[in-house]
PDB file of C-alpha atoms in Angstrom:
ATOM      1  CA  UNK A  29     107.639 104.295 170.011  1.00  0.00           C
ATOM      2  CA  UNK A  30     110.313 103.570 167.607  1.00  0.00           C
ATOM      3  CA  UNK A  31     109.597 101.232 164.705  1.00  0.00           C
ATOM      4  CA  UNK A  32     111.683  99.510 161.768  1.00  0.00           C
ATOM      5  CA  UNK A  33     109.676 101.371 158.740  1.00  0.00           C
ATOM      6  CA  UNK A  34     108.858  99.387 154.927  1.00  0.00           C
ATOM      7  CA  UNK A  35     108.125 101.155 152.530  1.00  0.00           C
ATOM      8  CA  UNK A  36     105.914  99.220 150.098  1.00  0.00           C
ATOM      9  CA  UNK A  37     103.473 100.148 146.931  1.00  0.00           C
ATOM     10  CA  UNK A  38     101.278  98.000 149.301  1.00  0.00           C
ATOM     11  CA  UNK A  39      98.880  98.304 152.102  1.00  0.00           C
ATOM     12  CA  UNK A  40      98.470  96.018 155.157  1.00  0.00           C
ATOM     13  CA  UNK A  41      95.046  96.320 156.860  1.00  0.00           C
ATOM     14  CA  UNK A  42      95.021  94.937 160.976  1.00  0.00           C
ATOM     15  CA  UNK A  43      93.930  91.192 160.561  1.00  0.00           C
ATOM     16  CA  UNK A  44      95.309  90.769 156.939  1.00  0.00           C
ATOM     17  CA  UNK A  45      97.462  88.381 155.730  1.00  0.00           C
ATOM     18  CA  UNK A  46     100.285  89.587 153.166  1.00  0.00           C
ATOM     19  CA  UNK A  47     103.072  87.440 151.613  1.00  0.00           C
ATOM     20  CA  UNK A  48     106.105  89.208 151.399  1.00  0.00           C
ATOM     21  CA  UNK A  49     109.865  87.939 149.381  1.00  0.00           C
ATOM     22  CA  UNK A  50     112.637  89.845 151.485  1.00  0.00           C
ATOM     23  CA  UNK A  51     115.569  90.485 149.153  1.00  0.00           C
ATOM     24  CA  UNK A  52     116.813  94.114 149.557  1.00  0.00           C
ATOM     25  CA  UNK A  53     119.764  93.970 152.123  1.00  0.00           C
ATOM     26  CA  UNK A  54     118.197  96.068 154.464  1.00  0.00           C
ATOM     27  CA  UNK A  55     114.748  94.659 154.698  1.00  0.00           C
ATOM     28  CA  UNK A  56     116.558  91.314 155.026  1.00  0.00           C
ATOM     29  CA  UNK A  57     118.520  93.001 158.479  1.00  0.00           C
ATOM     30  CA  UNK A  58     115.323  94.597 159.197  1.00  0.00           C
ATOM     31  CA  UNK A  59     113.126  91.274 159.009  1.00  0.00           C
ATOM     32  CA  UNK A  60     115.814  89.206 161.142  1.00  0.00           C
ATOM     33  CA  UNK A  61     116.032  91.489 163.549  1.00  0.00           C
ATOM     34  CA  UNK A  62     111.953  91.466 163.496  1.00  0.00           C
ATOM     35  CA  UNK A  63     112.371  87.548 164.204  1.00  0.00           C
ATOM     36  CA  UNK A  64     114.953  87.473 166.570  1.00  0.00           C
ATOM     37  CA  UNK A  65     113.439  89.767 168.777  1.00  0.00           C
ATOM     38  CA  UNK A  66     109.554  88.825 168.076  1.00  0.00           C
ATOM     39  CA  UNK A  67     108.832  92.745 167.685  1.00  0.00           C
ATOM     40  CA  UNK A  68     106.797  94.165 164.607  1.00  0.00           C
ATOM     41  CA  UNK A  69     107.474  96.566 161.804  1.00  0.00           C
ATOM     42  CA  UNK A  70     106.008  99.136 160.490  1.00  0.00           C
ATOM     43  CA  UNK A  71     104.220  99.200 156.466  1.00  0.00           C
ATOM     44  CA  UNK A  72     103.452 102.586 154.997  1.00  0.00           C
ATOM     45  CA  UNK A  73     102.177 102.703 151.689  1.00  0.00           C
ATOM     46  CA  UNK A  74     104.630 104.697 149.138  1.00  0.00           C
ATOM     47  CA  UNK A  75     102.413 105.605 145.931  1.00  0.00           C
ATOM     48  CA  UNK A  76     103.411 105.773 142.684  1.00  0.00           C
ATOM     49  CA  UNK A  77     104.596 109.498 142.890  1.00  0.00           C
ATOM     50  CA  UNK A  78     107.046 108.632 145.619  1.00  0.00           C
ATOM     51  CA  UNK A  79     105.269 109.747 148.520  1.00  0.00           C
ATOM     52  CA  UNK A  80     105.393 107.675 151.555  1.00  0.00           C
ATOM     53  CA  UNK A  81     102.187 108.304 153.610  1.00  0.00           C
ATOM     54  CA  UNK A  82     101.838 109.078 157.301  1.00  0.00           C
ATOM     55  CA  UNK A  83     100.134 106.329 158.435  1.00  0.00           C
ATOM     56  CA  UNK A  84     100.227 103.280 157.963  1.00  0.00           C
ATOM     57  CA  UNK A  85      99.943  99.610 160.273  1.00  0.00           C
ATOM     58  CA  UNK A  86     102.267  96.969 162.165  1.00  0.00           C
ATOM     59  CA  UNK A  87     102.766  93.812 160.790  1.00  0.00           C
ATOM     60  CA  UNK A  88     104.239  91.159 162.477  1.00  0.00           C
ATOM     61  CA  UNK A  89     105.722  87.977 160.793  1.00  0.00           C
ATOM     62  CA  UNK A  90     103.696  84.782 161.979  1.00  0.00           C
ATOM     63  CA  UNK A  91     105.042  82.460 159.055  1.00  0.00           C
ATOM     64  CA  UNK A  92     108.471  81.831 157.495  1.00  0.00           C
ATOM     65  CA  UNK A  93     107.408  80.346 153.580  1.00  0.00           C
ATOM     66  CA  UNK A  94     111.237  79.649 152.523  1.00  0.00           C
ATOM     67  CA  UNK A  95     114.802  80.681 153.292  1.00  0.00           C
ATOM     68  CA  UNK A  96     117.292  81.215 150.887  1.00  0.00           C
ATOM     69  CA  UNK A  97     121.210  80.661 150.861  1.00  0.00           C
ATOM     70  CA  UNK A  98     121.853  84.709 150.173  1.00  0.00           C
ATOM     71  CA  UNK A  99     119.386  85.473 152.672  1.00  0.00           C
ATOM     72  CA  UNK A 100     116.319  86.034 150.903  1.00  0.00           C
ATOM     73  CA  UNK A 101     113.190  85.116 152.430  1.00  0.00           C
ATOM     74  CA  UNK A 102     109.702  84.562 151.720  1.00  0.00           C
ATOM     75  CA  UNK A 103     107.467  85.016 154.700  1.00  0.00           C
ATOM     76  CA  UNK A 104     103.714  85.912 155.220  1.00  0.00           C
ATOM     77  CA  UNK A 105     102.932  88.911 157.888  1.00  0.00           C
ATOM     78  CA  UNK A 106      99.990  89.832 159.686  1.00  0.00           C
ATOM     79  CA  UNK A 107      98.630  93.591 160.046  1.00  0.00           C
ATOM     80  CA  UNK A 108      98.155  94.726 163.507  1.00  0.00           C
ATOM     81  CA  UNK A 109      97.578  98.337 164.286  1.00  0.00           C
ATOM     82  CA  UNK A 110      97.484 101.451 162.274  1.00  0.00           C
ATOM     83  CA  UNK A 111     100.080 104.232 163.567  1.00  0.00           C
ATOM     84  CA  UNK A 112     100.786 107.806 162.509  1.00  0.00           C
ATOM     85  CA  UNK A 113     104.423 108.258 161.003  1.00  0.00           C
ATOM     86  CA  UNK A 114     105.681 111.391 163.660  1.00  0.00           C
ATOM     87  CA  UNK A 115     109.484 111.731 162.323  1.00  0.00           C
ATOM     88  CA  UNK A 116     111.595 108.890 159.979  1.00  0.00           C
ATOM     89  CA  UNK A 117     115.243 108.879 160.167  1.00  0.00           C
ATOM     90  CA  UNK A 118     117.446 105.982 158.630  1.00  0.00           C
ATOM     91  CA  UNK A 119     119.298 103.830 161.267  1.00  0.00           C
ATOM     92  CA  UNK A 120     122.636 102.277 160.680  1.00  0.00           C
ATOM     93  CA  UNK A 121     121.022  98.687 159.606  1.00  0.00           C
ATOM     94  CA  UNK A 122     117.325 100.109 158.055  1.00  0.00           C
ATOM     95  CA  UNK A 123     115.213 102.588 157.852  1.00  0.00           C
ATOM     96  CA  UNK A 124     112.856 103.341 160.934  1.00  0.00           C
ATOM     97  CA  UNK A 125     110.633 106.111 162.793  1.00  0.00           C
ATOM     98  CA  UNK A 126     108.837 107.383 165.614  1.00  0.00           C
ATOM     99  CA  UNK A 127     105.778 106.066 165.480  1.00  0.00           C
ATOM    100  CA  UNK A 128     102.034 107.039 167.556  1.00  0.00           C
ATOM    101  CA  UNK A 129      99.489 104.246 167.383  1.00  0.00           C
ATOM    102  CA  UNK A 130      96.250 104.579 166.826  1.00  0.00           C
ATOM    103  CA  UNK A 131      93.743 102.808 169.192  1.00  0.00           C
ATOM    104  CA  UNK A 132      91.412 101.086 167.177  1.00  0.00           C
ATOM    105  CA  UNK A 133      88.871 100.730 170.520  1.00  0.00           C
ATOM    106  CA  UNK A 134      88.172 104.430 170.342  1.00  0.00           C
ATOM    107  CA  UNK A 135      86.393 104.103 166.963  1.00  0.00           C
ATOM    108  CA  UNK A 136      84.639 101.042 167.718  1.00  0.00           C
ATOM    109  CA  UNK A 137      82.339 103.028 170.278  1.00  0.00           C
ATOM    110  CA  UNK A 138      80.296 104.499 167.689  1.00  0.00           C
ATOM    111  CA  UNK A 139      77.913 102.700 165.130  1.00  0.00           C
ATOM    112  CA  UNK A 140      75.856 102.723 162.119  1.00  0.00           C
ATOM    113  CA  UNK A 141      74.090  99.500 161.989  1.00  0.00           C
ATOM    114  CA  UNK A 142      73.024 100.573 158.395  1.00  0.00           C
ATOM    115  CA  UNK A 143      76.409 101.419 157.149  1.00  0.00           C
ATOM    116  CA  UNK A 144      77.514  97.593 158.935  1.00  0.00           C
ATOM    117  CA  UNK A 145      74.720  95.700 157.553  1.00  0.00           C
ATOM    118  CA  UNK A 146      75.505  97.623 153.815  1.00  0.00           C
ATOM    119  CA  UNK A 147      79.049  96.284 153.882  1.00  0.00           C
ATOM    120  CA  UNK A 148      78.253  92.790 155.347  1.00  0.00           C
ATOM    121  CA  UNK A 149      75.896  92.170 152.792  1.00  0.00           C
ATOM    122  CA  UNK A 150      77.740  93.417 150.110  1.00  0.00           C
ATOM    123  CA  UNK A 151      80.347  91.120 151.230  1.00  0.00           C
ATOM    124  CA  UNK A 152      78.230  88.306 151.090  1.00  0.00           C
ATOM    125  CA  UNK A 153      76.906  88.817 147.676  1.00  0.00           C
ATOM    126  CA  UNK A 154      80.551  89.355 146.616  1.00  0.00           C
ATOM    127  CA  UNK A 155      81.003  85.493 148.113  1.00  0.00           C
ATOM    128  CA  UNK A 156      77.839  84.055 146.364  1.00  0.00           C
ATOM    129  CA  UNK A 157      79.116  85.318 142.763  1.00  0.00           C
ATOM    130  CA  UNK A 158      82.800  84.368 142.838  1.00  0.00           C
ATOM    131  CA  UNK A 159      82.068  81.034 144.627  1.00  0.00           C
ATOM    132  CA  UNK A 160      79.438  80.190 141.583  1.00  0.00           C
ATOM    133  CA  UNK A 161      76.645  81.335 143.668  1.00  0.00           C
ATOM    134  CA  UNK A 162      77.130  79.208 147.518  1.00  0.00           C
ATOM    135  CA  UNK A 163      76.271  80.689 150.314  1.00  0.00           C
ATOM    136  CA  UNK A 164      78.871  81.731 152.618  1.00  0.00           C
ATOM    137  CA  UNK A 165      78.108  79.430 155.473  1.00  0.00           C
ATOM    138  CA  UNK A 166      81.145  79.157 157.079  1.00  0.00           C
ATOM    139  CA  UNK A 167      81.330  83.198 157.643  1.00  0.00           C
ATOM    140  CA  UNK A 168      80.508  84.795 161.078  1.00  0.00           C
ATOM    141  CA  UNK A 169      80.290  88.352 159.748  1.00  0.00           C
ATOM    142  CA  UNK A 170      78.130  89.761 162.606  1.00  0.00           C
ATOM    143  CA  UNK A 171      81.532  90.113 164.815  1.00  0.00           C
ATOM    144  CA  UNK A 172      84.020  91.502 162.817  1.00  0.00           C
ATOM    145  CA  UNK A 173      84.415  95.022 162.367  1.00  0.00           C
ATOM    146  CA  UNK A 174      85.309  96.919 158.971  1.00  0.00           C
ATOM    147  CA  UNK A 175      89.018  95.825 159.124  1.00  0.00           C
ATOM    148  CA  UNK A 176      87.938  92.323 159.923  1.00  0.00           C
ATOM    149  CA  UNK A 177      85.928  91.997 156.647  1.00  0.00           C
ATOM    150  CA  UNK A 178      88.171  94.050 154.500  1.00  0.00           C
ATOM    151  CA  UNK A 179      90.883  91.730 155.373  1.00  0.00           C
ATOM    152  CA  UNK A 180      89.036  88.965 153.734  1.00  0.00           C
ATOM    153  CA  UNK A 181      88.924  90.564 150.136  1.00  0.00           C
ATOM    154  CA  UNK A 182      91.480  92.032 147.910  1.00  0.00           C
ATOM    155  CA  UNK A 183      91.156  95.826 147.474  1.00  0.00           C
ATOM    156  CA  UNK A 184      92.346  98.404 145.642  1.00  0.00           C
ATOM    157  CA  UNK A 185      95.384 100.176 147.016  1.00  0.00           C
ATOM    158  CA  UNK A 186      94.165 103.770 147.462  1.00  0.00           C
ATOM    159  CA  UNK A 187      91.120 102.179 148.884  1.00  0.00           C
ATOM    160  CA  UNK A 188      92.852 100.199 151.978  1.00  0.00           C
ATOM    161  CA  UNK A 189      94.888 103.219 152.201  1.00  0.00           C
ATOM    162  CA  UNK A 190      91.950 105.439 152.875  1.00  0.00           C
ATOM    163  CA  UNK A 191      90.107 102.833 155.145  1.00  0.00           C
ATOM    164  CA  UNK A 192      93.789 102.892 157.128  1.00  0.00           C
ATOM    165  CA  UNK A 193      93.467 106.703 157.123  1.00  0.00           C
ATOM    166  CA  UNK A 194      89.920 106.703 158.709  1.00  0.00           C
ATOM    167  CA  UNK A 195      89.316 107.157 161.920  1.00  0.00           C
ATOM    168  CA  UNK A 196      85.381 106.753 161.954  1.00  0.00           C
ATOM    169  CA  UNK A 197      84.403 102.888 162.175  1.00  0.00           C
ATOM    170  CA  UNK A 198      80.987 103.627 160.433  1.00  0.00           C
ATOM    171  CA  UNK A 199      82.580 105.708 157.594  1.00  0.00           C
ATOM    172  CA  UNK A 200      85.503 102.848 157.200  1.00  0.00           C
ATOM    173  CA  UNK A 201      81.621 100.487 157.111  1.00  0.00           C
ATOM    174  CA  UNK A 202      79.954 103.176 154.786  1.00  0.00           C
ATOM    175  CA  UNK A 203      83.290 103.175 152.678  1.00  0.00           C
ATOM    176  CA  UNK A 204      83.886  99.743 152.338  1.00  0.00           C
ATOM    177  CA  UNK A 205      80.389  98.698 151.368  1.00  0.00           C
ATOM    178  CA  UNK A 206      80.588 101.497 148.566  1.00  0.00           C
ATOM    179  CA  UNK A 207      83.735  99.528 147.668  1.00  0.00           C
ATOM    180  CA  UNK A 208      82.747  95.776 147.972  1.00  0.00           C
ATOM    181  CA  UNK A 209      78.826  97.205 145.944  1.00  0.00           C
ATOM    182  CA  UNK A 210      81.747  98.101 143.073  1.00  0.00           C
ATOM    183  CA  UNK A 211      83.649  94.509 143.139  1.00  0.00           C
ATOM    184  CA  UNK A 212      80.506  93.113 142.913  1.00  0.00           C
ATOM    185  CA  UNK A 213      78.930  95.007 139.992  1.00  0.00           C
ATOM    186  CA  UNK A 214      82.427  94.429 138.258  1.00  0.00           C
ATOM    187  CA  UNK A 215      81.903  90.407 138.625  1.00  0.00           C
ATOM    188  CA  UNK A 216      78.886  90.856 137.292  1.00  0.00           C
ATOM    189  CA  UNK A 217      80.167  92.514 134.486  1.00  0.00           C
ATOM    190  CA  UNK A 218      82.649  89.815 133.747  1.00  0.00           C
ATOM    191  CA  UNK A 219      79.981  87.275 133.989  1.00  0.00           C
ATOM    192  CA  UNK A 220      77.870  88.163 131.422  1.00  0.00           C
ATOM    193  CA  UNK A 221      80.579  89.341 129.255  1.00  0.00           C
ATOM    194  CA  UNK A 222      81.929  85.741 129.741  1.00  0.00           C
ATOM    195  CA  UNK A 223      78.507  84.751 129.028  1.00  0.00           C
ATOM    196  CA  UNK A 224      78.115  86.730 125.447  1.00  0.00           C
ATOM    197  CA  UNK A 225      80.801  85.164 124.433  1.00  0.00           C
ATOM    198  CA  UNK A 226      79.933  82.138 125.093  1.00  0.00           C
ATOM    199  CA  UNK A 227      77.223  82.813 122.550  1.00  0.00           C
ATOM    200  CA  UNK A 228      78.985  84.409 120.025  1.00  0.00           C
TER     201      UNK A 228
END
């Protein structure tokens, strides 16, 4: 399929949320031709070196924050489905590609409840300590998958990049538990170095 391609120093994961201000000339054509025709776009991650990676995820704009005079917008999209990047080419209006999703339902088939429970509790303990130690009641964390909960947190950029990039839903669980164990040992770390001074 062909897809309107934006390049961003950003990663959007399916199920995330991600505000974005439109203010380039050809993202603004690009996003009003994404409203008009209530079709998605395609976000691939371009790192700091320049490179734009080969996959990356449809987003789809579900809210419109603000519209400017100039034609600026701010708007908040949702991720949908990863795709692999099979040829870009820049179209009269913005740049696009051809584009092969990835079916997410394939990976789903297999499972580690070890590597699931690891991340979903990680997750949870992430909650208690930034939330001034409440239990998360109001999360249902059995059902979602690794994209589901990863949504839900802010991670590091090479890190959504490489959950993207796997294929395996028990490695994206093993991953992502290795990554929310880290955010929670750094909270920790800020806690009682909050805590020292306090003291001092």
């Amino acid at each position: 399929m062909e897809l309107p391609i934006f390049e961003l120093p950003m990663v959007i994961l399916p199920g995330e949320l991600l505000p974005l201000h439109i203010f380039e000339e050809r993202y603004k054509r690009m996003i009003g031709h994404c409203l008009d025709s209530a079709e998605p776009f395609g976000i691939v991650f371009r790192d700091e070196e320049g490179t734009a990676h080969r996959i990356g995820c449809t987003a789809r704009v579900t809210e419109v924050l603000e519209r400017f005079d100039d034609g600026r917008m701010n708007v908040v999209v949702t991720g949908e489905q990863p795709f692999r990047v099979l040829e870009r080419f820049e179209e009269a209006d913005y740049p696009a590609g051809e584009v092969e999703p990835i079916d997410l339902r394939e990976a789903l088939d297999e499972e580690d409840p070890e590597a699931a429970d690891m991340a979903r509790q990680a997750f949870s303990e992430l909650v208690k300590r930034v939330s001034g130690g409440q239990s998360p009641e109001d999360l249902d964390l059995e059902a979602e998958d690794s994209y589901g909960i990863a949504a839900r947190v802010e991670l590091p950029v090479e890190t959504k990049q490489a959950l993207l990039e796997q294929r395996s839903e028990p490695e994206r669980m093993r991953m992502l538990g290795n990554a929310l164990q880290a955010l929670v040992a750094a909270v920790a770390r800020s806690s009682e170095i909050a805590e020292r001074a306090k003291m001092n």
